Amino acid sequence: MSIFKELGLNDEIANALADLGYKEPTQIQASAIPQIIKSTDDLKAFAQTGTGKTAAFSLPILQLLDTNSNQAQAIILSPTRELAVQIGNNIREFAKYQKGVKVATVYGGASIEDQIRQIKRGAQIIVGTPGRTCDLIKRRALNLGQIQWVVLDEADEMLNMGFKDELDKILDATPDSKQTMLFSATFPREVEAIARNYMTNPVEITSGEKNKGTENVSHEFYIVNDRSRYLALKRIADINPDIYSIIFCRTRRETQEVADKLIKDGYSAEALHGDLSQAQRDSVMQKFRKKHIQLLVATDVAARGLDVSELTHVINHKLPDQIESYTHRSGRTGRAGKKGISIALVTRREKGKLFPIEKKIGRKFTEGKIPTGEEICQIQLMKLIDKVKAIDVSDTQINEFLPSIHETLEGMDRDELIKRFVSLEFNAFLNYYKNAPDLNNESAGRDREERGRTREVDENMSRFFINIGRRDGLRPANLIGLINDQKITNNLQIGQIEILDSFSFFEVDKVFTEETVTSFQDDKAEFNGRTVNVEITEKKRTGRGGSGGGRSRGRREGGRDGGRDRNDRGGDRRRSPRSDGDRGDRGAGGDRGAGARFGRNRSERSDRGDRGGENRGGDNREFSSRRRRRD
Ligand code: AMP
């Protein structure tokens, strides 16, 4: 007898699972399925992403569902459209041999009329995002009066995304007699509160240790400074030619910037974040699933719905603000029994953030060394040789050219030929990494430098970049006046102001972050004839800070140290060193990528800007055109 039947599931379901290649239940399935089938008690399940939780709650619902009824009996809530679609599709697959099961998947950004039609066709199972589900209830298109099962999937993430009110409304629309099941990888206070308010004596089950990262994931950190962060990222990609990874960033902007740089440097990368249209996001995810992209640069939220089980690495370009997000991020790798590596790129100061994460996941981070150019060349060279060995040769097509090839290469011995063919692919790479510095030493050194300069950050303030500076005649008083002119709110608290040569920074009360950006945009503010552009930027101050900034900072803006800030906002002048590729004369921003990767689409890259090292050169066009062809 199939193990799934032993858990209490019928033949139809067991056969569908066999078709899907499910041989035995995962731990959470083995615990949850019999529990839900035999008992109407509420259920609180600690389940990481990738543990098989979708089947854990869907299969018993399918087993118990009244398929003769056309009433909604189960509502499954998930944080994102992608996840909802994935769950809906999984349920359809599980139910493929069961007659009469109807599933409606409801989410924002798609026609509500179509979704209402799906519901009206008599869907017994509704899978939805909280916002759209609420809308449908409000329109009286969805009646939850007969609901028997409520599943809150990734409850922590739904609360993180601000769906508390929606969840309250939806749960209030369901009968008291329902069974509530809450699946979450982490149980912060807010999730516990939902459990307390809406569940009665829930049975607790777990897919492993609570809040612990999966055993198959090893956790590594690399010490970087803000300038070498991107370079380290590229070296990690270069030392792992078969990398298949999500690179997590904290903001949409950081995501887009990192992806843009990687793409420009010839990596097989794309961005995934909420500023993309749904169609764009779908297309990126599709490409990533099919492995047409190796590096997906994503925000936490956008990557939620992505079900990929073979990631080799998860890279935290920057650590998330919330520890729970690290658990989610790292849980994307090491799935389906495979090993995975979760990497955190941290500055020395950020290293302290690793301790609470270690405590939470119950695992230690090990320190990785950023690979040297030599190590990378060695790996890449052997990869090339392996490829040469494995390549399929089409004799019929090549043979006709052989006589003229022999004639041209006459007189060269085997060694000479090998060297030449290898050099053809490898020279650009070798050149690129020639004299490349050891980023480990560099990160340590510069970070000390930075620490000396960095002052306390006020967590209650948001920091903004503004595209005008001393050269535009800006003084602190003008800037304060300009901010006040936006009438963001009465008595807006303005924090530190730094006026640099051609741009500046200011801080305002964090509560008014969005309002500040939008009021500058809406007002189309100008200063001395220049259109003013304000963007949120990272909260990091260097130098003496305070009003006016001072001359030394003015110099840094153009030199090495100013690079990071320039990178962060991507204004015209600041972008030019990189877009020129081989100039890098404005210092630290000049991080054109690391060398070319064989067999992959990599443009020749130069990391280094003004200090030589991972230098420029090579044939850009060749690699870029290769990328275009592949994409
Ligand atoms: P989930 O945690 O539900 O997102 O599932 C993670 C991945 O594991 C999905 O690709 C599932 O199809 C797969 N999966 C779930 N349960 C099993 C099982 N019992 N055997 C094999 N694969 C499974």
XYZ file of C-alpha atoms and ligand atoms in Angstrom:
654
model
C 0.000 0.000 0.000
C 1.243 3.470 -0.831
C 2.585 5.292 2.178
C 0.242 8.146 1.382
C -2.753 5.812 1.620
C -1.508 4.732 5.026
C -1.819 8.353 6.090
C -5.531 8.176 5.267
C -5.600 9.474 1.697
C -7.732 7.865 -1.005
C -6.574 6.079 -4.181
C -7.195 9.055 -6.441
C -4.956 11.304 -4.397
C -2.289 8.619 -3.937
C -2.210 8.031 -7.702
C -1.867 11.731 -8.434
C 1.047 11.896 -5.996
C 2.673 8.926 -7.672
C 2.382 10.772 -10.991
C 4.127 13.732 -9.406
C 6.939 11.477 -8.226
C 6.141 11.836 -4.528
C 7.349 8.541 -3.113
C 7.082 9.212 0.569
C 5.693 11.998 2.678
C 7.914 14.717 4.022
C 8.052 15.175 7.768
C 5.405 17.890 7.854
C 3.128 15.822 5.595
C 3.519 12.741 7.778
C 2.472 14.792 10.825
C -0.171 17.070 9.354
C -2.122 14.803 7.009
C -3.386 12.223 9.544
C -3.897 14.957 12.146
C -6.140 17.040 9.887
C -8.035 14.012 8.611
C -8.847 12.711 12.051
C -9.385 15.920 14.002
C -11.041 19.293 13.599
C -8.674 20.850 16.121
C -6.896 23.979 14.998
C -3.348 23.473 13.883
C -0.204 25.487 14.284
C 2.553 24.242 12.035
C 6.170 25.340 12.049
C 7.172 24.802 8.481
C 9.959 26.249 6.439
C 9.436 26.951 2.823
C 10.353 23.904 0.753
C 9.298 21.325 3.331
C 6.244 20.178 1.385
C 3.735 22.176 3.406
C 1.439 22.825 0.435
C 0.621 19.141 0.181
C 0.503 18.906 3.977
C -2.566 21.127 4.188
C -4.073 20.560 0.714
C -4.207 16.773 0.679
C -6.350 16.286 3.797
C -8.670 19.062 2.599
C -9.064 17.246 -0.728
C -9.674 14.015 1.135
C -12.474 15.538 3.228
C -13.973 17.927 0.676
C -17.640 17.566 -0.251
C -17.386 17.614 -4.024
C -21.169 17.447 -4.399
C -21.489 20.879 -2.887
C -20.800 24.087 -4.770
C -20.067 26.101 -1.646
C -16.653 27.445 -0.724
C -15.436 25.054 1.966
C -11.743 25.890 2.194
C -9.970 29.211 2.001
C -6.216 29.236 1.707
C -4.554 32.624 2.152
C -1.050 33.292 0.943
C 1.075 36.444 0.904
C 1.718 36.791 -2.817
C 0.020 36.237 -6.109
C 2.782 33.894 -7.214
C 2.437 31.702 -4.185
C -1.356 31.661 -4.517
C -1.081 30.614 -8.158
C 1.432 27.942 -7.257
C -0.768 26.550 -4.483
C -3.824 26.600 -6.774
C -1.903 24.717 -9.462
C -0.554 22.205 -6.957
C -4.061 21.488 -5.697
C -5.316 20.965 -9.242
C -2.506 18.474 -9.788
C -3.243 16.657 -6.531
C -6.934 16.492 -7.502
C -6.474 15.398 -11.077
C -8.150 12.008 -10.508
C -10.826 13.352 -8.185
C -14.127 14.259 -9.824
C -15.832 17.549 -9.099
C -13.032 19.465 -7.333
C -13.161 23.131 -8.262
C -10.469 25.580 -7.260
C -10.576 29.377 -7.664
C -7.375 31.351 -7.364
C -7.925 35.014 -6.546
C -5.316 37.750 -6.414
C -4.860 41.398 -7.273
C -3.602 42.680 -10.595
C -5.874 40.385 -12.618
C -9.489 40.617 -13.754
C -11.784 40.392 -10.748
C -14.681 39.450 -13.055
C -12.879 36.308 -14.207
C -12.204 35.395 -10.629
C -15.847 35.978 -9.675
C -16.842 33.638 -12.510
C -14.476 30.978 -11.145
C -16.072 31.302 -7.716
C -19.602 31.209 -9.167
C -18.801 27.998 -10.993
C -18.960 26.447 -7.550
C -15.371 26.492 -6.340
C -15.072 24.593 -3.089
C -11.463 25.675 -2.554
C -10.458 29.316 -2.732
C -6.784 30.200 -2.811
C -6.204 33.907 -2.484
C -4.129 36.819 -1.426
C -5.617 38.711 1.524
C -6.301 41.962 -0.354
C -8.261 40.464 -3.240
C -10.070 38.029 -0.973
C -11.257 40.974 1.123
C -12.419 42.818 -2.005
C -14.434 39.823 -3.084
C -16.047 39.517 0.325
C -16.891 43.224 0.269
C -18.500 42.844 -3.160
C -20.427 39.874 -1.838
C -18.928 37.770 -4.581
C -17.357 35.446 -2.047
C -19.336 33.938 0.774
C -17.287 32.331 3.492
C -20.312 31.314 5.571
C -19.790 27.598 4.893
C -16.048 27.521 5.317
C -14.695 24.477 7.139
C -10.978 25.061 6.722
C -8.951 28.240 6.810
C -5.269 27.947 5.968
C -2.946 30.845 6.669
C 0.121 29.990 4.633
C 3.328 31.868 5.370
C 1.468 33.777 8.045
C 4.602 35.608 9.123
C 5.093 36.950 5.636
C 1.450 38.055 5.318
C 1.841 40.066 8.496
C 5.193 41.427 7.357
C 3.465 42.667 4.258
C 0.900 44.536 6.324
C -2.111 42.276 5.763
C -3.149 42.213 9.417
C -6.421 44.096 8.852
C -7.340 41.985 5.850
C -6.675 38.782 7.766
C -8.857 40.009 10.615
C -11.690 40.816 8.208
C -11.465 37.503 6.382
C -11.314 35.463 9.551
C -14.297 37.385 10.927
C -16.298 36.393 7.835
C -15.813 32.677 8.510
C -17.951 30.573 10.873
C -16.694 29.757 14.379
C -16.914 26.056 13.630
C -14.097 26.149 11.063
C -10.717 24.565 11.545
C -7.903 27.105 11.324
C -4.470 26.016 10.222
C -1.539 28.331 10.432
C 1.677 27.529 8.603
C 4.655 29.698 9.264
C 8.417 29.369 9.127
C 8.779 31.701 12.056
C 6.564 32.708 14.928
C 7.272 36.287 15.857
C 4.936 38.053 18.272
C 2.449 39.126 15.606
C 1.943 35.578 14.352
C 1.546 34.314 17.900
C -1.090 37.019 18.394
C -3.051 35.784 15.369
C -2.782 32.251 16.719
C -4.032 33.391 20.119
C -6.907 35.439 18.751
C -8.203 33.044 16.148
C -7.312 29.560 17.267
C -8.557 27.435 20.118
C -6.052 25.105 21.743
C -4.203 24.461 18.516
C -2.267 21.277 18.022
C 1.356 22.116 17.268
C 3.307 20.266 14.651
C 6.679 20.974 13.182
C 8.661 20.073 10.119
C 11.806 20.073 12.195
C 13.104 22.298 14.886
C 11.210 25.528 15.314
C 12.795 28.440 13.540
C 15.806 26.415 12.579
C 17.339 26.605 9.157
C 17.310 23.415 7.198
C 20.065 20.951 7.885
C 21.054 20.920 4.240
C 22.069 24.550 4.197
C 25.486 25.723 5.255
C 25.824 29.356 6.203
C 28.840 31.418 5.217
C 29.752 35.039 5.569
C 32.261 37.115 3.662
C 33.713 40.313 5.027
C 33.351 43.122 2.526
C 33.238 46.862 2.636
C 30.631 48.830 0.828
C 32.853 49.277 -2.172
C 33.969 45.683 -2.447
C 30.526 44.194 -1.813
C 29.653 44.003 -5.486
C 33.128 42.833 -6.463
C 32.933 40.055 -3.905
C 29.555 39.073 -5.277
C 31.018 38.710 -8.735
C 33.978 36.724 -7.511
C 31.670 34.335 -5.698
C 29.757 33.903 -8.936
C 32.991 33.470 -10.881
C 34.403 30.814 -8.578
C 31.147 28.866 -8.959
C 30.690 28.590 -12.720
C 27.504 26.542 -12.307
C 25.967 28.852 -9.763
C 22.176 29.036 -9.769
C 21.276 31.574 -7.185
C 18.917 34.176 -5.814
C 20.715 37.310 -4.688
C 18.593 39.021 -2.095
C 18.556 42.774 -1.743
C 16.671 44.928 0.695
C 15.071 47.473 -1.582
C 13.725 47.553 -5.102
C 16.307 50.069 -6.031
C 19.237 48.094 -4.685
C 17.825 45.078 -6.521
C 17.621 46.874 -9.827
C 21.060 48.406 -9.417
C 22.793 45.148 -8.633
C 21.001 43.411 -11.483
C 21.836 46.204 -13.905
C 25.495 46.028 -12.986
C 25.597 42.262 -13.328
C 23.871 42.385 -16.678
C 26.170 45.121 -17.871
C 29.111 43.035 -16.743
C 27.844 40.155 -18.792
C 26.393 37.875 -16.163
C 23.286 35.888 -16.786
C 21.164 37.912 -14.371
C 17.809 39.645 -14.030
C 15.985 41.690 -11.426
C 12.743 40.693 -9.752
C 10.945 43.270 -7.654
C 7.646 44.980 -7.161
C 8.297 47.838 -9.562
C 8.088 45.430 -12.472
C 4.729 44.752 -14.053
C 3.147 41.419 -13.356
C 3.899 40.287 -16.904
C 7.563 41.224 -16.477
C 7.768 39.396 -13.167
C 6.163 36.309 -14.649
C 8.584 36.375 -17.522
C 11.635 36.738 -15.258
C 10.473 33.931 -13.010
C 9.794 31.714 -15.963
C 13.284 32.325 -17.321
C 14.815 31.626 -13.941
C 12.841 28.425 -13.459
C 14.004 27.243 -16.854
C 17.563 28.154 -15.888
C 17.879 30.645 -18.692
C 19.063 32.988 -15.956
C 21.655 31.950 -13.396
C 21.451 34.877 -11.017
C 18.127 36.281 -9.936
C 18.463 39.524 -8.013
C 15.323 39.873 -5.955
C 13.572 41.508 -3.055
C 12.244 39.218 -0.375
C 8.652 39.794 -1.300
C 9.022 39.296 -5.030
C 10.885 36.016 -4.586
C 8.220 34.550 -2.321
C 6.268 32.765 -4.981
C 9.197 31.230 -6.693
C 9.302 27.484 -6.294
C 12.765 26.438 -7.339
C 14.297 23.484 -5.626
C 17.787 23.387 -7.079
C 19.374 26.647 -6.028
C 23.059 26.165 -5.331
C 23.390 29.410 -3.400
C 21.351 32.076 -1.747
C 23.308 35.285 -1.489
C 22.424 38.044 0.932
C 23.827 41.044 -0.879
C 22.742 42.845 2.243
C 21.325 41.193 5.323
C 17.602 41.710 5.828
C 16.361 43.950 8.613
C 14.363 41.155 10.136
C 15.948 37.930 11.241
C 12.929 35.983 10.040
C 13.639 37.096 6.505
C 17.048 35.451 6.689
C 15.346 32.172 7.547
C 13.093 32.573 4.545
C 15.934 33.540 2.268
C 18.243 30.722 3.255
C 15.338 28.273 3.119
C 15.218 28.788 -0.634
C 18.261 26.586 -1.010
C 18.951 23.127 0.393
C 15.538 21.981 -0.760
C 14.265 18.591 -1.841
C 17.190 16.841 -0.148
C 19.856 18.886 -1.939
C 22.710 20.773 -0.293
C 22.809 24.533 -0.482
C 24.907 27.450 0.672
C 23.564 30.650 2.113
C 26.047 33.480 1.881
C 25.938 36.798 3.708
C 28.071 39.686 2.506
C 28.711 41.791 5.571
C 30.939 44.642 6.574
C 32.819 44.278 9.844
C 30.224 46.410 11.498
C 27.365 44.351 10.106
C 28.990 41.168 11.369
C 27.254 41.657 14.700
C 23.941 41.028 12.935
C 24.982 37.429 12.367
C 24.827 36.457 16.033
C 21.069 36.790 16.508
C 20.593 34.959 13.210
C 22.828 32.126 14.398
C 20.781 31.932 17.555
C 17.558 31.787 15.610
C 18.597 29.203 13.043
C 20.646 27.180 15.503
C 23.560 27.063 13.094
C 26.927 28.776 12.976
C 28.172 30.857 10.104
C 31.629 30.037 8.821
C 33.805 32.760 7.402
C 34.531 32.423 3.715
C 37.467 34.065 2.003
C 36.691 36.098 -1.082
C 38.342 34.121 -3.884
C 41.482 35.559 -5.383
C 41.826 36.169 -9.104
C 44.230 33.248 -9.330
C 41.790 30.836 -7.702
C 39.053 31.977 -10.018
C 41.229 31.590 -13.096
C 42.138 28.076 -12.073
C 38.518 27.033 -11.599
C 37.409 28.701 -14.800
C 40.240 27.179 -16.768
C 39.416 23.685 -15.612
C 35.792 24.329 -16.400
C 36.816 25.261 -19.901
C 38.922 22.132 -20.272
C 36.055 19.966 -19.005
C 33.797 21.586 -21.546
C 36.260 20.927 -24.325
C 36.359 17.285 -23.264
C 32.606 16.966 -23.102
C 31.718 18.854 -26.263
C 29.842 16.952 -28.958
C 31.760 17.189 -32.201
C 29.708 17.163 -35.341
C 32.072 15.226 -37.611
C 29.928 15.561 -40.658
C 29.886 19.323 -40.464
C 33.489 19.834 -39.364
C 35.110 17.313 -41.702
C 34.705 19.344 -44.815
C 36.648 22.211 -43.241
C 39.436 20.054 -41.850
C 41.798 20.180 -44.827
C 41.916 23.953 -44.867
C 42.203 24.093 -41.057
C 45.148 21.671 -41.193
C 46.741 23.723 -43.860
C 46.458 26.944 -41.877
C 47.684 25.427 -38.626
C 50.466 23.457 -40.198
C 53.663 23.338 -38.188
C 52.063 23.818 -34.790
C 52.468 20.968 -32.360
C 49.808 19.721 -29.945
C 50.975 21.895 -27.021
C 51.032 24.973 -29.143
C 47.540 24.278 -30.451
C 46.129 23.649 -26.981
C 47.636 26.871 -25.709
C 46.228 28.852 -28.560
C 42.706 27.448 -28.365
C 42.594 27.879 -24.615
C 43.942 31.407 -24.850
C 41.216 32.261 -27.277
C 38.643 31.834 -24.543
C 40.782 32.447 -21.536
C 42.893 35.512 -22.276
C 40.194 37.997 -21.478
C 39.603 36.313 -18.168
C 43.265 36.092 -17.353
C 43.819 39.714 -18.233
C 40.910 40.746 -16.186
C 42.132 39.066 -13.037
C 45.780 39.888 -13.621
C 46.969 41.952 -10.650
C 43.544 41.704 -9.084
C 43.881 42.649 -5.436
C 43.038 40.423 -2.525
C 39.648 41.768 -1.571
C 39.892 40.179 1.863
C 42.711 42.479 2.882
C 41.083 45.360 1.174
C 37.752 44.886 2.881
C 39.358 44.736 6.276
C 41.507 47.789 5.681
C 38.843 49.973 4.303
C 36.325 48.950 6.809
C 38.623 50.122 9.573
C 38.931 53.354 7.690
C 35.192 53.610 7.417
C 34.636 52.821 11.031
C 36.824 55.682 11.998
C 34.643 57.985 10.026
C 31.221 56.670 10.737
C 28.970 58.215 13.227
C 25.935 56.899 14.984
C 22.891 56.387 12.820
C 19.564 57.649 14.084
C 17.113 54.837 13.502
C 14.132 57.181 13.691
C 15.242 59.097 10.655
C 15.146 58.278 6.960
C 17.979 59.497 4.820
C 17.491 61.072 1.411
C 19.678 61.891 -1.493
C 19.002 65.177 -3.255
C 20.602 65.974 -6.589
C 21.739 69.504 -5.758
C 24.778 70.588 -3.833
C 27.238 73.337 -3.054
C 27.872 74.033 -6.716
C 24.201 74.857 -7.129
C 24.497 77.378 -4.345
C 22.849 75.131 -1.809
C 23.435 75.853 1.873
C 21.863 74.057 4.835
C 19.385 76.877 5.360
C 18.236 76.674 1.717
C 17.799 72.954 2.012
C 15.736 73.278 5.171
C 13.651 75.908 3.385
C 13.197 73.649 0.393
C 12.081 70.751 2.572
C 9.652 72.971 4.457
C 8.254 74.290 1.175
C 7.021 70.791 0.412
C 4.582 71.093 3.338
C 5.042 67.434 4.142
C 3.565 67.905 7.577
C 3.506 70.549 10.290
C 6.644 70.578 12.410
C 8.456 68.013 10.319
C 11.549 66.885 12.147
C 14.634 67.383 9.996
C 17.795 65.564 11.021
C 21.329 65.667 9.702
C 22.104 67.596 6.556
C 25.200 67.005 4.453
C 25.912 69.349 1.583
C 28.408 67.988 -0.910
C 29.666 69.538 -4.112
C 27.053 68.334 -6.521
C 24.558 66.529 -4.363
C 23.526 66.368 -0.752
C 21.833 64.287 1.898
C 19.243 65.081 4.483
C 17.221 63.220 7.031
C 13.621 63.527 8.061
C 11.396 61.725 10.500
C 11.053 58.134 9.268
C 7.261 58.272 9.587
C 7.166 60.688 6.640
C 9.492 58.797 4.312
C 7.037 58.176 1.479
C 5.404 61.589 1.830
C 8.783 63.252 1.487
C 9.563 61.520 -1.778
C 6.137 62.026 -3.259
C 5.811 65.656 -2.262
C 9.096 66.497 -3.953
C 7.945 64.586 -7.019
C 4.450 66.043 -7.079
C 5.665 69.551 -6.482
C 8.268 69.266 -9.259
C 10.512 71.226 -6.917
C 13.261 73.406 -8.385
C 16.314 75.102 -6.927
C 18.158 77.837 -8.795
C 16.638 76.602 -12.044
C 17.496 72.935 -11.477
C 14.803 70.343 -11.165
C 15.163 68.755 -7.787
C 15.197 65.028 -7.457
C 14.920 63.316 -4.089
C 15.413 59.638 -3.413
C 15.546 57.521 -0.312
C 19.028 56.343 0.361
C 20.752 54.154 2.829
C 21.179 55.415 6.333
C 24.861 55.697 6.529
C 26.865 58.742 7.243
C 30.537 59.126 6.957
C 32.889 61.881 7.873
C 32.162 64.494 10.426
C 28.604 64.814 9.239
C 26.380 67.592 10.379
C 25.292 70.648 8.545
C 27.469 71.734 5.792
C 29.576 68.631 5.474
C 32.911 70.347 5.065
C 35.600 70.431 2.492
C 37.139 67.103 3.178
C 33.903 65.453 2.276
C 33.709 67.481 -0.862
C 36.969 65.942 -1.965
C 35.906 62.474 -1.076
C 32.937 62.821 -3.328
C 35.209 62.801 -6.302
C 37.673 60.325 -4.949
C 37.564 56.756 -3.880
C 35.408 57.154 -0.854
C 32.556 58.848 -2.575
C 32.013 55.901 -4.820
C 29.480 54.123 -2.772
C 27.158 57.006 -2.433
C 27.454 57.688 -6.090
C 26.584 54.113 -6.829
C 23.574 54.330 -4.611
C 21.813 56.945 -6.534
C 22.919 56.522 -10.029
C 22.768 60.145 -11.081
C 24.147 61.047 -14.490
C 27.589 62.244 -13.515
C 28.076 59.461 -11.060
C 27.152 56.768 -13.401
C 29.519 57.690 -16.142
C 32.662 55.955 -14.905
C 30.987 52.627 -15.055
C 29.105 53.196 -18.210
C 32.373 54.055 -19.868
C 33.644 50.797 -18.637
C 37.306 51.439 -18.775
C 37.716 54.798 -17.144
C 36.964 54.341 -13.547
C 38.657 57.643 -12.989
C 36.176 58.856 -10.485
C 37.132 56.229 -8.076
C 35.253 53.633 -6.271
C 32.245 53.542 -8.509
C 34.325 52.007 -11.250
C 33.401 48.458 -10.630
C 32.892 47.015 -14.039
C 32.597 43.330 -13.608
C 34.996 40.523 -13.150
C 36.171 38.523 -16.127
C 34.333 36.513 -18.650
C 32.805 33.232 -17.751
C 33.245 30.474 -20.253
C 30.302 29.137 -22.070
C 28.268 31.802 -20.425
C 27.414 35.219 -21.338
C 29.936 37.385 -19.774
C 31.265 40.646 -20.956
C 34.814 41.584 -20.261
C 34.815 43.403 -17.043
C 36.915 45.659 -14.936
C 36.299 45.846 -11.259
C 38.665 48.418 -10.333
C 38.256 51.862 -11.527
C 41.162 54.015 -10.562
C 43.426 51.612 -8.831
C 44.357 49.217 -11.510
C 43.959 45.715 -10.213
C 40.966 43.942 -11.708
C 41.563 45.826 -14.798
C 39.924 46.669 -18.031
C 40.557 45.350 -21.413
C 39.504 42.396 -23.417
C 36.879 42.255 -26.026
C 33.619 43.545 -24.720
C 31.703 43.055 -27.881
C 32.420 39.414 -28.201
C 31.060 38.580 -24.792
C 28.125 40.933 -24.905
C 26.960 39.632 -28.212
C 27.165 36.161 -26.841
C 24.917 37.233 -24.045
C 22.399 38.727 -26.369
C 22.273 35.613 -28.444
C 21.623 33.423 -25.461
C 19.018 35.606 -23.893
P 6.384 23.283 -0.726
O 7.086 23.400 0.608
O 4.980 22.832 -0.575
O 6.529 24.534 -1.522
O 7.138 22.107 -1.545
C 8.469 22.202 -1.960
C 8.784 21.292 -3.125
O 8.834 19.932 -2.704
C 7.750 21.354 -4.242
O 8.457 21.376 -5.455
C 6.966 20.088 -4.091
O 6.440 19.630 -5.325
C 8.002 19.110 -3.548
N 7.408 18.071 -2.669
C 6.483 18.251 -1.705
N 6.203 17.092 -1.098
C 6.950 16.146 -1.682
C 7.121 14.724 -1.488
N 6.435 14.062 -0.565
N 7.974 14.076 -2.294
C 8.677 14.760 -3.244
N 8.574 16.084 -3.476
C 7.728 16.773 -2.696
